[in-house]
Amino acid sequence: MKTITVNDIIIDWEENMNINVILQRMNYTFRMLIIKVDGKLVKKNEYESTIVSPGADVKVIHLMSGG
Amino acid sequence: MNISEMKSKHKLLKDYSYELGEIEKGYTNRTLYVNLSNNEIKEKPVTQLMKDKFVGGKGFGLKLLWDATKPDTKWDDLENEIIISPGPIGGITQYAGAGKSLVVSLSPLTDIVIDSNVGGYFGPFLKYAGFDALEIQGKAEKDVIVIIDGKEGVIRIEEAPEEAVDSHILAEQLTDMYAESDNKKNLISVVSAGVAAENSNIGVLNFSFYDKKRKKVRLKQAGRGGIGTVLRNKKIKAIVAIAESIKPDANHVVDIEAIKECGARFNKEMRELDDDQCRMRKEGTAHLVEIMDDYDLLPTENFRFGSHKDIMNIHSSVWRSKFTQGVFDGCWIGCTMACAKAVDGFELKTGPYKGDKVIVDGPEYETVGGVGSNCGIFDADYIIEANFYCDTYGIDTISFGTLTAFLMECYEAGIINKEITGGLELTFGNADAAIELMHQMARGEGFGVIAGLGIRKMKAYFAKEIGADINFLNDIGMENKGLEYSQYVSKESLAQQGGYAMTNKGPQHDEAWLIFMDMVNKQIPTFEDKAEALHYFPMFRTWFGLMGLCKLPWNDVEPANNAETDEPGKVPEHVQNYVTIFNAVTGLNIDKAEMIRQSERVYNFQRTFNIRRGYGLRKHDAQPYRAAGPVTVEEYESRIERYDKQLLENIKVNPEGKSTVEKVAILREYKEDMYEQLLDAVYKRRGWTKNGVPKITHLKDIGMDLPEVLEIVESLQ
């Protein structure tokens, strides 16, 4: 089984796995995110087009919010 | 009775004329002292030492309260004070969130210092009237109002027998009474509490501002720690500030263009990015409700769980539809974040104002979590109704929510019953019982009086009077230092456990909110990493309270290029804005390191203040186990996969074959040990001893080695 790592959690990889798919899989619904794939920043308008490879290390950094 | 008749019943107890003066570089350089026992009114100078060491806002409050009280002064003693201070940046109108007041007092809940920040126009108007802080000591014999007339240069203490006590009526009466004309109502701000503040320990202060568009008086709350209770104990019905005008440069800053430039950049971010980020202008902090639910962080049924199937009933889209859209909702001039959302024309279904159509300020996220999900109530209209009554009765939605959730768990566990509650069936989800509990609190009747004691005192009461198991109550009663927890589940974030229980005043999230950074991002895996975060963020966030600033514009919108910076979690561009603004107001030249130092001095002073009063040590930073892990079998089994995994991977214990009771015990021992290790790491980073006492060497390093501070800590090194 091919996998990727998202915030140190190992999950199954799938064909055409883009950032939006990852966010949905992880149930990451917060909107203020900084995403890096293997250390490279992915901008919001690139979420759909950024396809991750097996073994990728994805960091989804949630910023802070609230009072 | 009409307004003029009410006013005619006032009896002047004292008036005091003073020179109005000018604000210079953010300071008026004097404070106002009012003693209600002997009606003394005087001006006190702000010394250079006060500015250097305490800066303003909360810092001034702590300094004045330290000087005014003894180590054994109680909250209801004559010596206790209520101090309100806006800070040097407070009152500017060119950058968002610059109208905050910081209120400091000895708390009836915690017996230590409480500080609470609040919007509304009072703080800026106090400064415009010529004072960097208002200090009220003593008690009146009969209900009084204190009037600070910044138009005429007069302070008055007047008996006021006829006005209402509940804030939504009182604030309107006094606004009408003291405004020169309808079109100048925005130059009046009223501080008040309400009838439940008289009968409970969880009283709030309501700070008003007049909403010209709606033609309504609005209320913002200094919510935490029972300062409204102190207000009513002093027989203060209200404090009124009158401004002559709102001038763009009333602070007489050194470099207004620098502030404008920061403000223009920020305002552009709000215009262009808010809709895709936090939606503060449309939903306020209520945008967080379903997000917290998604991450298992929304307190549900007394913090037992973190999400609920009925979340859609209190989803942010519900609040968006209830809030009036398209009107400016800033609680101070120039705040483009404008998150002070309101429900207009809400028809009340219960209580003394049943049938009235009212404006309700909020609900904010904390209120939705507190009186809603944490009590198992997923009914938006109930939440709005409870929000309204908490505000006008003068009680804290956070404490009321958390203590009601505690009572509901006690009820369902059979610790209390209908006989004890006087017929209230306090089961999770019973909105009718919850609102009746609140009305009882307001009337000073029945079980509402017991509830109004707050969780810490209720625990002792139940143990003593009905033989309840104090250990279980300590596990599920979500308080630390006597203050009720605010509304985030911290079980899976060790750093947030510290962010709550290692606070100076008790578990309020305004010192540190580290759950995403710790639990989701896994950015701070080691004790040292967590300790660094529990040093930096509490110090950084303390700074807002020294200045008269709101924290929300710091990180509830991020610049478009924030992701490309070295430390996006700190929002470097906004930090630099604050450094620039402070320097532009005061003419000083601090940098972001000195910003932290300014806070550290005050933070360590507050810790020492607690120690002086017999608190502030390691044992006082203990947390209820519910904040760290599952207390009950039901809780464990609701997240069995997660907890079994923790046993296997973190503790190297195979869960197979073990009963849930055994697993709860093993996990608990581990989590409690982790918290002790966190305490060690954080104390070390903060320059404290293992017992949580600031080290003298550290106090010298940060320049807070004042003789009175050293005298307290030196025998505890």
XYZ file of N, CA, C and O in Angstrom, chain B residues 10 71 77 171 204 243 416 439 668:
36
model
N -32.000 62.277 41.723
C -30.583 62.099 42.079
C -30.229 63.020 43.247
O -30.716 64.142 43.350
N -2.242 41.977 51.588
C -2.240 40.580 51.129
C -3.506 39.819 51.502
O -3.874 38.870 50.815
N -14.079 43.533 50.632
C -13.577 44.516 51.591
C -13.593 45.914 50.967
O -13.536 46.062 49.738
N -28.421 51.326 30.670
C -27.488 51.999 29.750
C -28.254 52.961 28.838
O -27.782 54.062 28.523
N -20.639 40.350 35.474
C -19.836 41.026 34.439
C -20.071 42.526 34.501
O -21.053 43.001 35.073
N -17.972 62.402 26.696
C -16.901 62.996 25.895
C -17.415 64.241 25.194
O -18.606 64.347 24.889
N -26.866 15.367 42.369
C -27.968 16.252 42.757
C -29.244 15.741 42.079
O -29.176 14.969 41.104
N -32.790 32.792 35.614
C -33.753 33.739 36.188
C -33.734 33.667 37.723
O -33.870 34.688 38.401
N -4.528 7.857 32.853
C -4.526 9.012 33.758
C -3.140 9.212 34.384
O -2.638 10.344 34.448
